[in-house]
Amino acid sequence: MTDPAHPAPSGSAWAAVTSALRASRRVLLVLHVRPDGDSIGCSLAVARGLRAIGKQAVVVSPDPIPANLAFLDPDRECVAPDKAAGPFDVALFLDCADLERIGTARTLLGEIPVVINIDHHRSNECYGTVNYVDPDAAACGEVALRLCDALSVPVDARAATALFAALATDTGGFRYGATTAVTLAMASRLRAAGADLALVGHEVWDSRSAGSLRLLAVALNSLGTDGELAWVSLRASDLASSADPGDSEGLVDYPRSLRGVEVAALFAADQPGRVRVSLRSNRRVDVSRLAQAFGGGGHARAAGCTVEGDLETVRNHVLDAARAALQPEGLS
Ligand code: 5GP
Ligand code: MN
C-alpha cells in the first residue's frame, strides 16, 4: 500500500509514537467534543488493538456518543472523563487538533507523563509530548490503521468496521477531494478484514431519528442565500426539541449542495449566548482559515468554530467574513 504522494509514516516523531505505546501499560484514549465517526472509530479500533497486545486501554468521551454512531461501541466502553480511574502512563489523542477539542477530559491530563497526539488536521497545535500529524490523510483513521500495523496489532472485523467508519465518515462516503488512492486501498483492505460496510452505511446515513428529520425541516425552512454563500440556522428552541445532540450533524451539507454555492454554513444556537458554526466549501475557499479567525479550525473544505453571542450577531459576523473570503483576493 504505497503511494509516492503519501508515504507510510517514518521519522523520529513516528518512532517516538510507536516506542511510547510499546512501552505503555495503561493507555487513556480521549475522544474530541461532539465525537464524530473518525474520532470514535480510531480510538475504539486502537484501544482494541492495544488490548490484543496486552495493554490496558480506557476510552473517554467528553460528550455522549451520537445515536447514529452508537453501533461502533456495542459494549458501551466509551465512558465520561470522571469515570476513568487512573493512573495512566500514556494519554493518546486521535483526531484532536487542539486541547480545547477535548473539553472536560482535559482535567485528566495533569498527571499523565506521556501525551501522544496523532492527527490529520493541518491546524493541529502539537500539544502532546509526542506529536504525529499527517495532513495528507483524509481521515485520522488512515494513521490509526498504520499505527495498528506498526505495533503489529491485529485488525479484526470489529476494528475494521470502526476504521472503515472513520474513513467513510470523514470523506463523506469517499466523495470529498481529500480521498486518495491510499484511502481507497485502506478501505478495500478493511473490507477484506471483515468491515461491515452495510452496517456502517445504514447506521451512519440511513437511520435518522424523528427528531433529526424534524430538525432538517426546520433547517431547510431557514435557508438563506447570497450569491455563492448559503446557510441554515437553528435557534435554541429548535434544538431544545431535538433529543440527540447529533441530530444537527450533516445539516450543513444541504446548503452546501445548492448548485453554484461555494461556502455553506450551519449556525446552531446550542447553548445560551453561544453559537456552533459549521463551515463547508466546495472548491476554492479555505474554510479552516475562516474558522480560525473565530477561534476554531478544521480542514480546507470542512471546519467549525464556537462563537460567543446571539444567533443573529454571530451569523452576521461570520457571513461578512465569508463574503470577504469569497472575493477573488480572499482566503483560498
Ligand atoms: P463540524 O462542522 O462537522 O462540526 O466540523 C467539521 C470539522 O471542523 C471537524 O471535523 C473538525 O476538524 C473541525 N472543527 C469543528 N469545530 C472545530 C473547533 O471548534 N475547533 C477546531 N480546531 N476544529 C473544529
Ligand atoms: Mn478527522
mmCIF file of C-alpha atoms and ligand atoms in Angstrom:
data_model
loop_
_atom_site.group_PDB
_atom_site.id
_atom_site.type_symbol
_atom_site.label_atom_id
_atom_site.label_comp_id
_atom_site.label_asym_id
_atom_site.label_seq_id
_atom_site.Cartn_x
_atom_site.Cartn_y
_atom_site.Cartn_z
ATOM 1 C CA MET A 1 0.000 0.000 0.000
ATOM 2 C CA THR A 2 2.467 2.620 -1.126
ATOM 3 C CA ASP A 3 1.747 5.894 -2.817
ATOM 4 C CA PRO A 4 4.568 8.293 -3.578
ATOM 5 C CA ALA A 5 2.271 11.194 -2.756
ATOM 6 C CA HIS A 6 1.500 9.756 0.638
ATOM 7 C CA PRO A 7 4.294 7.620 2.064
ATOM 8 C CA ALA A 8 3.852 5.427 5.121
ATOM 9 C CA PRO A 9 4.873 7.164 8.355
ATOM 10 C CA SER A 10 8.545 7.264 9.241
ATOM 11 C CA GLY A 11 10.934 9.586 11.023
ATOM 12 C CA SER A 12 11.635 10.347 14.635
ATOM 13 C CA ALA A 13 8.107 11.502 15.566
ATOM 14 C CA TRP A 14 6.590 8.244 14.331
ATOM 15 C CA ALA A 15 9.316 6.209 16.062
ATOM 16 C CA ALA A 16 8.588 8.106 19.294
ATOM 17 C CA VAL A 17 4.854 7.325 18.999
ATOM 18 C CA THR A 18 5.365 3.618 18.461
ATOM 19 C CA SER A 19 8.021 3.204 21.124
ATOM 20 C CA ALA A 20 5.936 5.120 23.703
ATOM 21 C CA LEU A 21 2.969 2.834 23.012
ATOM 22 C CA ARG A 22 5.103 -0.316 23.079
ATOM 23 C CA ALA A 23 6.425 0.727 26.489
ATOM 24 C CA SER A 24 2.969 1.661 27.842
ATOM 25 C CA ARG A 25 0.891 -0.362 30.287
ATOM 26 C CA ARG A 26 -2.315 1.662 30.774
ATOM 27 C CA VAL A 27 -3.388 3.949 27.971
ATOM 28 C CA LEU A 28 -6.133 6.565 28.166
ATOM 29 C CA LEU A 29 -7.640 7.292 24.751
ATOM 30 C CA VAL A 30 -9.540 10.571 24.517
ATOM 31 C CA LEU A 31 -12.275 11.441 22.012
ATOM 32 C CA HIS A 32 -12.911 15.027 20.985
ATOM 33 C CA VAL A 33 -16.007 17.035 21.908
ATOM 34 C CA ARG A 34 -19.098 16.120 19.865
ATOM 35 C CA PRO A 35 -17.241 12.990 18.737
ATOM 36 C CA ASP A 36 -17.604 12.003 15.086
ATOM 37 C CA GLY A 37 -17.026 8.730 13.253
ATOM 38 C CA ASP A 38 -13.317 9.397 12.806
ATOM 39 C CA SER A 39 -12.722 10.160 16.487
ATOM 40 C CA ILE A 40 -14.774 7.206 17.754
ATOM 41 C CA GLY A 41 -13.651 4.756 15.084
ATOM 42 C CA CYS A 42 -9.928 5.464 15.534
ATOM 43 C CA SER A 43 -9.940 5.299 19.311
ATOM 44 C CA LEU A 44 -12.067 2.153 19.594
ATOM 45 C CA ALA A 45 -10.003 0.318 16.965
ATOM 46 C CA VAL A 46 -6.668 1.293 18.507
ATOM 47 C CA ALA A 47 -7.905 0.523 22.050
ATOM 48 C CA ARG A 48 -8.943 -2.916 20.847
ATOM 49 C CA GLY A 49 -5.564 -3.444 19.204
ATOM 50 C CA LEU A 50 -3.682 -2.330 22.312
ATOM 51 C CA ARG A 51 -5.649 -4.808 24.434
ATOM 52 C CA ALA A 52 -4.804 -7.570 21.975
ATOM 53 C CA ILE A 53 -1.109 -6.985 22.698
ATOM 54 C CA GLY A 54 -1.566 -6.991 26.451
ATOM 55 C CA LYS A 55 -2.097 -3.318 27.260
ATOM 56 C CA GLN A 56 -4.936 -1.869 29.269
ATOM 57 C CA ALA A 57 -6.880 0.753 27.366
ATOM 58 C CA VAL A 58 -9.702 3.032 28.505
ATOM 59 C CA VAL A 59 -11.614 5.299 26.117
ATOM 60 C CA VAL A 60 -13.174 8.512 27.440
ATOM 61 C CA SER A 61 -15.564 10.824 25.657
ATOM 62 C CA PRO A 62 -16.203 14.372 26.850
ATOM 63 C CA ASP A 63 -19.660 14.249 25.177
ATOM 64 C CA PRO A 64 -22.170 11.425 24.634
ATOM 65 C CA ILE A 65 -21.742 9.202 21.577
ATOM 66 C CA PRO A 66 -24.320 10.327 18.963
ATOM 67 C CA ALA A 67 -27.122 7.794 18.474
ATOM 68 C CA ASN A 68 -26.178 7.065 14.857
ATOM 69 C CA LEU A 69 -22.621 6.120 15.885
ATOM 70 C CA ALA A 70 -23.551 4.025 18.942
ATOM 71 C CA PHE A 71 -23.211 0.868 16.831
ATOM 72 C CA LEU A 72 -19.428 1.405 16.858
ATOM 73 C CA ASP A 73 -19.398 0.900 20.624
ATOM 74 C CA PRO A 74 -21.638 -2.119 21.250
ATOM 75 C CA ASP A 75 -20.064 -2.750 24.678
ATOM 76 C CA ARG A 76 -20.584 0.892 25.709
ATOM 77 C CA GLU A 77 -16.927 1.172 26.646
ATOM 78 C CA CYS A 78 -16.606 4.916 25.983
ATOM 79 C CA VAL A 79 -17.035 6.473 29.410
ATOM 80 C CA ALA A 80 -17.326 10.033 30.700
ATOM 81 C CA PRO A 81 -13.997 11.541 31.814
ATOM 82 C CA ASP A 82 -14.940 11.373 35.519
ATOM 83 C CA LYS A 83 -15.455 7.595 35.191
ATOM 84 C CA ALA A 84 -11.892 6.875 34.059
ATOM 85 C CA ALA A 85 -9.947 5.516 37.005
ATOM 86 C CA GLY A 86 -6.246 6.295 36.724
ATOM 87 C CA PRO A 87 -3.373 6.122 36.879
ATOM 88 C CA PHE A 88 -2.447 6.022 33.188
ATOM 89 C CA ASP A 89 1.070 6.160 31.845
ATOM 90 C CA VAL A 90 0.092 7.341 28.348
ATOM 91 C CA ALA A 91 -2.717 9.559 27.026
ATOM 92 C CA LEU A 92 -3.471 9.036 23.349
ATOM 93 C CA PHE A 93 -5.363 11.591 21.294
ATOM 94 C CA LEU A 94 -6.504 10.655 17.816
ATOM 95 C CA ASP A 95 -8.203 13.302 15.623
ATOM 96 C CA CYS A 96 -7.941 16.121 18.221
ATOM 97 C CA ALA A 97 -6.490 19.295 16.692
ATOM 98 C CA ASP A 98 -6.165 21.197 19.953
ATOM 99 C CA LEU A 99 -6.742 20.766 23.660
ATOM 100 C CA GLU A 100 -9.946 22.787 23.551
ATOM 101 C CA ARG A 101 -11.402 19.989 21.404
ATOM 102 C CA ILE A 102 -11.118 17.592 24.353
ATOM 103 C CA GLY A 103 -13.391 19.614 26.628
ATOM 104 C CA THR A 104 -13.802 18.266 30.143
ATOM 105 C CA ALA A 105 -11.351 15.397 29.512
ATOM 106 C CA ARG A 106 -8.587 17.983 29.898
ATOM 107 C CA THR A 107 -8.749 17.603 33.671
ATOM 108 C CA LEU A 108 -7.384 14.049 33.327
ATOM 109 C CA LEU A 109 -4.172 15.158 31.708
ATOM 110 C CA GLY A 110 -2.232 16.764 34.541
ATOM 111 C CA GLU A 111 -0.860 13.509 35.861
ATOM 112 C CA ILE A 112 -0.189 11.545 32.674
ATOM 113 C CA PRO A 113 3.517 11.757 31.804
ATOM 114 C CA VAL A 114 3.297 10.929 28.084
ATOM 115 C CA VAL A 115 0.734 12.624 25.829
ATOM 116 C CA ILE A 116 0.642 11.257 22.273
ATOM 117 C CA ASN A 117 -1.113 13.450 19.733
ATOM 118 C CA ILE A 118 -1.900 11.731 16.411
ATOM 119 C CA ASP A 119 -3.923 13.717 13.927
ATOM 120 C CA HIS A 120 -4.565 14.791 10.358
ATOM 121 C CA HIS A 121 -5.599 18.435 10.874
ATOM 122 C CA ARG A 122 -3.162 20.909 9.374
ATOM 123 C CA SER A 123 -4.156 23.304 12.183
ATOM 124 C CA ASN A 124 -3.026 20.834 14.905
ATOM 125 C CA GLU A 125 -1.344 22.685 17.747
ATOM 126 C CA CYS A 126 1.165 19.919 18.609
ATOM 127 C CA TYR A 127 0.157 19.984 22.281
ATOM 128 C CA GLY A 128 1.490 16.479 23.016
ATOM 129 C CA THR A 129 4.814 15.369 24.406
ATOM 130 C CA VAL A 130 4.906 13.324 21.176
ATOM 131 C CA ASN A 131 3.133 14.623 18.067
ATOM 132 C CA TYR A 132 2.471 12.996 14.698
ATOM 133 C CA VAL A 133 0.305 14.924 12.218
ATOM 134 C CA ASP A 134 -0.329 13.798 8.640
ATOM 135 C CA PRO A 135 -2.366 16.493 6.864
ATOM 136 C CA ASP A 136 -2.482 14.354 3.700
ATOM 137 C CA ALA A 137 -4.545 11.671 5.442
ATOM 138 C CA ALA A 138 -8.215 12.006 4.511
ATOM 139 C CA ALA A 139 -9.170 10.697 7.960
ATOM 140 C CA CYS A 140 -7.220 10.093 11.135
ATOM 141 C CA GLY A 141 -8.381 6.501 10.573
ATOM 142 C CA GLU A 142 -5.658 6.174 7.930
ATOM 143 C CA VAL A 143 -2.983 6.968 10.514
ATOM 144 C CA ALA A 144 -4.717 4.728 13.066
ATOM 145 C CA LEU A 145 -4.555 1.764 10.681
ATOM 146 C CA ARG A 146 -0.858 2.428 10.114
ATOM 147 C CA LEU A 147 -0.407 2.594 13.870
ATOM 148 C CA CYS A 148 -2.018 -0.838 14.248
ATOM 149 C CA ASP A 149 0.377 -2.159 11.596
ATOM 150 C CA ALA A 150 3.417 -0.538 13.208
ATOM 151 C CA LEU A 151 2.504 -2.111 16.569
ATOM 152 C CA SER A 152 1.746 -5.459 14.885
ATOM 153 C CA VAL A 153 -1.693 -5.494 16.433
ATOM 154 C CA PRO A 154 -4.418 -7.488 14.709
ATOM 155 C CA VAL A 155 -7.239 -5.667 12.915
ATOM 156 C CA ASP A 156 -10.234 -7.943 13.462
ATOM 157 C CA ALA A 157 -13.673 -7.469 11.947
ATOM 158 C CA ARG A 158 -14.851 -5.133 14.685
ATOM 159 C CA ALA A 159 -11.743 -2.930 14.485
ATOM 160 C CA ALA A 160 -12.011 -2.993 10.679
ATOM 161 C CA THR A 161 -15.619 -1.776 10.889
ATOM 162 C CA ALA A 162 -14.577 1.026 13.264
ATOM 163 C CA LEU A 163 -11.724 2.138 10.997
ATOM 164 C CA PHE A 164 -13.866 1.844 7.883
ATOM 165 C CA ALA A 165 -16.421 4.105 9.593
ATOM 166 C CA ALA A 166 -13.619 6.576 10.367
ATOM 167 C CA LEU A 167 -12.584 6.721 6.694
ATOM 168 C CA ALA A 168 -16.121 6.730 5.334
ATOM 169 C CA THR A 169 -17.454 9.482 7.596
ATOM 170 C CA ASP A 170 -14.559 11.933 7.223
ATOM 171 C CA THR A 171 -14.645 11.576 3.436
ATOM 172 C CA GLY A 172 -18.435 11.912 3.187
ATOM 173 C CA GLY A 173 -18.653 8.360 1.876
ATOM 174 C CA PHE A 174 -15.424 8.692 -0.168
ATOM 175 C CA ARG A 175 -16.809 11.661 -2.083
ATOM 176 C CA TYR A 176 -14.559 14.517 -0.917
ATOM 177 C CA GLY A 177 -11.406 15.575 -2.738
ATOM 178 C CA ALA A 178 -9.190 14.623 0.222
ATOM 179 C CA THR A 179 -9.921 10.946 -0.600
ATOM 180 C CA THR A 180 -6.770 9.427 -2.121
ATOM 181 C CA ALA A 181 -5.792 6.133 -3.690
ATOM 182 C CA VAL A 182 -4.362 5.261 -0.272
ATOM 183 C CA THR A 183 -7.728 5.937 1.417
ATOM 184 C CA LEU A 184 -9.464 3.603 -1.028
ATOM 185 C CA ALA A 185 -6.769 0.926 -0.742
ATOM 186 C CA MET A 186 -7.157 1.023 3.025
ATOM 187 C CA ALA A 187 -10.949 0.817 2.720
ATOM 188 C CA SER A 188 -10.512 -2.232 0.490
ATOM 189 C CA ARG A 189 -8.182 -3.850 2.990
ATOM 190 C CA LEU A 190 -10.628 -3.147 5.840
ATOM 191 C CA ARG A 191 -13.461 -4.701 3.835
ATOM 192 C CA ALA A 192 -11.295 -7.789 3.321
ATOM 193 C CA ALA A 193 -10.652 -7.855 7.089
ATOM 194 C CA GLY A 194 -14.402 -8.109 7.687
ATOM 195 C CA ALA A 195 -15.591 -4.480 7.934
ATOM 196 C CA ASP A 196 -19.389 -4.429 7.847
ATOM 197 C CA LEU A 197 -19.988 -1.816 5.136
ATOM 198 C CA ALA A 198 -23.738 -2.248 5.087
ATOM 199 C CA LEU A 199 -23.907 -1.668 8.834
ATOM 200 C CA VAL A 200 -21.801 1.497 8.583
ATOM 201 C CA GLY A 201 -23.797 2.782 5.605
ATOM 202 C CA HIS A 202 -27.126 2.108 7.212
ATOM 203 C CA GLU A 203 -26.341 3.391 10.696
ATOM 204 C CA VAL A 204 -24.440 6.491 9.623
ATOM 205 C CA TRP A 205 -26.568 7.687 6.708
ATOM 206 C CA ASP A 206 -29.864 5.837 6.653
ATOM 207 C CA SER A 207 -31.109 5.696 10.199
ATOM 208 C CA ARG A 208 -32.299 9.101 11.291
ATOM 209 C CA SER A 209 -34.355 9.797 14.384
ATOM 210 C CA ALA A 210 -37.702 11.557 14.096
ATOM 211 C CA GLY A 211 -36.075 14.494 15.919
ATOM 212 C CA SER A 212 -33.357 14.820 13.311
ATOM 213 C CA LEU A 213 -35.861 14.699 10.439
ATOM 214 C CA ARG A 214 -37.878 17.470 12.133
ATOM 215 C CA LEU A 215 -34.719 19.473 12.658
ATOM 216 C CA LEU A 216 -33.924 19.007 8.967
ATOM 217 C CA ALA A 217 -37.301 20.507 8.091
ATOM 218 C CA VAL A 218 -36.634 23.496 10.352
ATOM 219 C CA ALA A 219 -33.140 23.937 8.926
ATOM 220 C CA LEU A 220 -34.363 23.800 5.314
ATOM 221 C CA ASN A 221 -37.034 26.385 6.093
ATOM 222 C CA SER A 222 -34.357 28.716 7.452
ATOM 223 C CA LEU A 223 -32.274 28.585 4.250
ATOM 224 C CA GLY A 224 -30.578 31.868 3.381
ATOM 225 C CA THR A 225 -28.595 32.516 0.211
ATOM 226 C CA ASP A 226 -26.419 35.292 -1.132
ATOM 227 C CA GLY A 227 -24.518 34.553 -4.320
ATOM 228 C CA GLU A 228 -22.044 31.752 -3.648
ATOM 229 C CA LEU A 229 -22.973 31.706 0.034
ATOM 230 C CA ALA A 230 -25.785 29.632 1.598
ATOM 231 C CA TRP A 231 -26.619 28.952 5.224
ATOM 232 C CA VAL A 232 -29.154 27.432 7.589
ATOM 233 C CA SER A 233 -29.830 28.382 11.193
ATOM 234 C CA LEU A 234 -31.174 26.586 14.243
ATOM 235 C CA ARG A 235 -32.466 28.588 17.193
ATOM 236 C CA ALA A 236 -32.122 27.394 20.766
ATOM 237 C CA SER A 237 -35.834 26.490 20.791
ATOM 238 C CA ASP A 238 -35.407 24.338 17.653
ATOM 239 C CA LEU A 239 -32.531 22.456 19.265
ATOM 240 C CA ALA A 240 -34.298 22.054 22.615
ATOM 241 C CA SER A 241 -36.970 19.939 20.948
ATOM 242 C CA SER A 242 -34.366 17.595 19.444
ATOM 243 C CA ALA A 243 -33.489 14.596 21.611
ATOM 244 C CA ASP A 244 -29.936 13.848 20.440
ATOM 245 C CA PRO A 245 -27.049 16.303 20.151
ATOM 246 C CA GLY A 246 -26.011 14.503 16.957
ATOM 247 C CA ASP A 247 -29.289 15.427 15.271
ATOM 248 C CA SER A 248 -27.824 18.532 13.632
ATOM 249 C CA GLU A 249 -24.922 16.514 12.154
ATOM 250 C CA GLY A 250 -24.805 16.721 8.373
ATOM 251 C CA LEU A 251 -27.354 19.540 8.059
ATOM 252 C CA VAL A 252 -24.704 21.861 6.632
ATOM 253 C CA ASP A 253 -24.495 19.547 3.615
ATOM 254 C CA TYR A 254 -27.897 20.803 2.441
ATOM 255 C CA PRO A 255 -26.886 24.442 1.839
ATOM 256 C CA ARG A 256 -23.570 23.099 0.505
ATOM 257 C CA SER A 257 -25.444 21.028 -2.062
ATOM 258 C CA LEU A 258 -27.152 24.046 -3.597
ATOM 259 C CA ARG A 259 -25.935 24.467 -7.145
ATOM 260 C CA GLY A 260 -23.454 27.354 -7.507
ATOM 261 C CA VAL A 261 -22.673 27.540 -3.768
ATOM 262 C CA GLU A 262 -19.039 27.723 -2.701
ATOM 263 C CA VAL A 263 -19.324 28.370 1.050
ATOM 264 C CA ALA A 264 -22.054 26.891 3.259
ATOM 265 C CA ALA A 265 -22.690 27.418 6.951
ATOM 266 C CA LEU A 266 -24.836 25.989 9.721
ATOM 267 C CA PHE A 267 -25.483 28.241 12.718
ATOM 268 C CA ALA A 268 -26.764 26.388 15.786
ATOM 269 C CA ALA A 269 -27.535 28.291 18.991
ATOM 270 C CA ASP A 270 -26.853 25.190 21.064
ATOM 271 C CA GLN A 271 -26.237 26.941 24.399
ATOM 272 C CA PRO A 272 -27.325 30.320 25.760
ATOM 273 C CA GLY A 273 -25.076 33.086 24.447
ATOM 274 C CA ARG A 274 -23.086 30.949 22.025
ATOM 275 C CA VAL A 275 -23.435 29.606 18.522
ATOM 276 C CA ARG A 276 -21.857 26.497 16.963
ATOM 277 C CA VAL A 277 -20.827 27.236 13.421
ATOM 278 C CA SER A 278 -20.135 24.518 10.843
ATOM 279 C CA LEU A 279 -18.473 25.655 7.637
ATOM 280 C CA ARG A 280 -18.057 23.842 4.325
ATOM 281 C CA SER A 281 -16.678 24.812 0.945
ATOM 282 C CA ASN A 282 -16.880 23.077 -2.388
ATOM 283 C CA ARG A 283 -13.806 24.009 -4.386
ATOM 284 C CA ARG A 284 -11.689 27.007 -3.509
ATOM 285 C CA VAL A 285 -12.232 28.808 -0.208
ATOM 286 C CA ASP A 286 -10.185 27.522 2.742
ATOM 287 C CA VAL A 287 -12.859 27.480 5.446
ATOM 288 C CA SER A 288 -10.357 26.375 8.109
ATOM 289 C CA ARG A 289 -8.869 29.878 7.867
ATOM 290 C CA LEU A 290 -12.335 31.351 8.200
ATOM 291 C CA ALA A 291 -12.992 29.186 11.285
ATOM 292 C CA GLN A 292 -9.602 30.069 12.756
ATOM 293 C CA ALA A 293 -10.497 33.758 12.561
ATOM 294 C CA PHE A 294 -13.281 32.900 15.060
ATOM 295 C CA GLY A 295 -11.175 30.674 17.315
ATOM 296 C CA GLY A 296 -11.974 27.342 15.623
ATOM 297 C CA GLY A 297 -10.237 25.265 12.992
ATOM 298 C CA GLY A 298 -10.538 22.210 10.781
ATOM 299 C CA HIS A 299 -9.817 21.399 7.169
ATOM 300 C CA ALA A 300 -9.898 23.403 3.936
ATOM 301 C CA ARG A 301 -13.328 22.018 2.970
ATOM 302 C CA ALA A 302 -14.833 21.342 6.436
ATOM 303 C CA ALA A 303 -14.250 23.435 9.527
ATOM 304 C CA GLY A 304 -16.045 24.803 12.543
ATOM 305 C CA CYS A 305 -15.958 27.154 15.485
ATOM 306 C CA THR A 306 -17.996 28.148 18.512
ATOM 307 C CA VAL A 307 -18.652 31.870 18.778
ATOM 308 C CA GLU A 308 -19.983 33.836 21.761
ATOM 309 C CA GLY A 309 -23.037 35.962 21.040
ATOM 310 C CA ASP A 310 -26.640 35.670 19.928
ATOM 311 C CA LEU A 311 -27.605 33.877 16.741
ATOM 312 C CA GLU A 312 -28.159 36.947 14.597
ATOM 313 C CA THR A 313 -24.983 38.774 15.624
ATOM 314 C CA VAL A 314 -22.773 35.717 15.154
ATOM 315 C CA ARG A 315 -24.397 34.913 11.823
ATOM 316 C CA ASN A 316 -23.824 38.457 10.566
ATOM 317 C CA HIS A 317 -20.169 38.420 11.607
ATOM 318 C CA VAL A 318 -19.407 35.034 10.108
ATOM 319 C CA LEU A 319 -21.303 35.734 6.881
ATOM 320 C CA ASP A 320 -19.415 39.035 6.469
ATOM 321 C CA ALA A 321 -16.125 37.189 6.880
ATOM 322 C CA ALA A 322 -17.304 34.524 4.423
ATOM 323 C CA ARG A 323 -18.235 37.190 1.860
ATOM 324 C CA ALA A 324 -14.731 38.648 2.211
ATOM 325 C CA ALA A 325 -13.240 35.179 1.752
ATOM 326 C CA LEU A 326 -15.272 34.722 -1.415
ATOM 327 C CA GLN A 327 -13.737 37.811 -3.012
ATOM 328 C CA PRO A 328 -11.084 36.898 -5.593
ATOM 329 C CA GLU A 329 -8.332 38.102 -3.243
ATOM 330 C CA GLY A 330 -9.956 36.374 -0.197
ATOM 331 C CA LEU A 331 -8.981 33.234 1.709
ATOM 332 C CA SER A 332 -8.241 30.378 -0.610
HETATM 333 P P1 5GP B 1 -18.341 20.069 12.006
HETATM 334 O O1 5GP B 1 -18.793 21.206 11.147
HETATM 335 O O2 5GP B 1 -18.738 18.764 11.433
HETATM 336 O O3 5GP B 1 -18.659 20.262 13.428
HETATM 337 O O4 5GP B 1 -16.769 20.117 11.946
HETATM 338 C C1 5GP B 1 -16.072 19.944 10.749
HETATM 339 C C2 5GP B 1 -14.609 19.810 11.041
HETATM 340 O O5 5GP B 1 -14.121 21.050 11.524
HETATM 341 C C3 5GP B 1 -14.306 18.813 12.158
HETATM 342 O O6 5GP B 1 -14.007 17.576 11.620
HETATM 343 C C4 5GP B 1 -13.119 19.405 12.811
HETATM 344 O O7 5GP B 1 -11.982 19.018 12.096
HETATM 345 C C5 5GP B 1 -13.247 20.880 12.607
HETATM 346 N N1 5GP B 1 -13.791 21.645 13.728
HETATM 347 C C6 5GP B 1 -15.085 21.850 14.030
HETATM 348 N N2 5GP B 1 -15.208 22.638 15.089
HETATM 349 C C7 5GP B 1 -13.977 22.966 15.493
HETATM 350 C C8 5GP B 1 -13.460 23.767 16.554
HETATM 351 O O8 5GP B 1 -14.190 24.369 17.342
HETATM 352 N N3 5GP B 1 -12.106 23.838 16.635
HETATM 353 C C9 5GP B 1 -11.276 23.194 15.773
HETATM 354 N N4 5GP B 1 -9.952 23.321 15.928
HETATM 355 N N5 5GP B 1 -11.744 22.436 14.773
HETATM 356 C C10 5GP B 1 -13.067 22.320 14.617
HETATM 357 MN MN MN B 2 -10.982 13.509 11.332
#
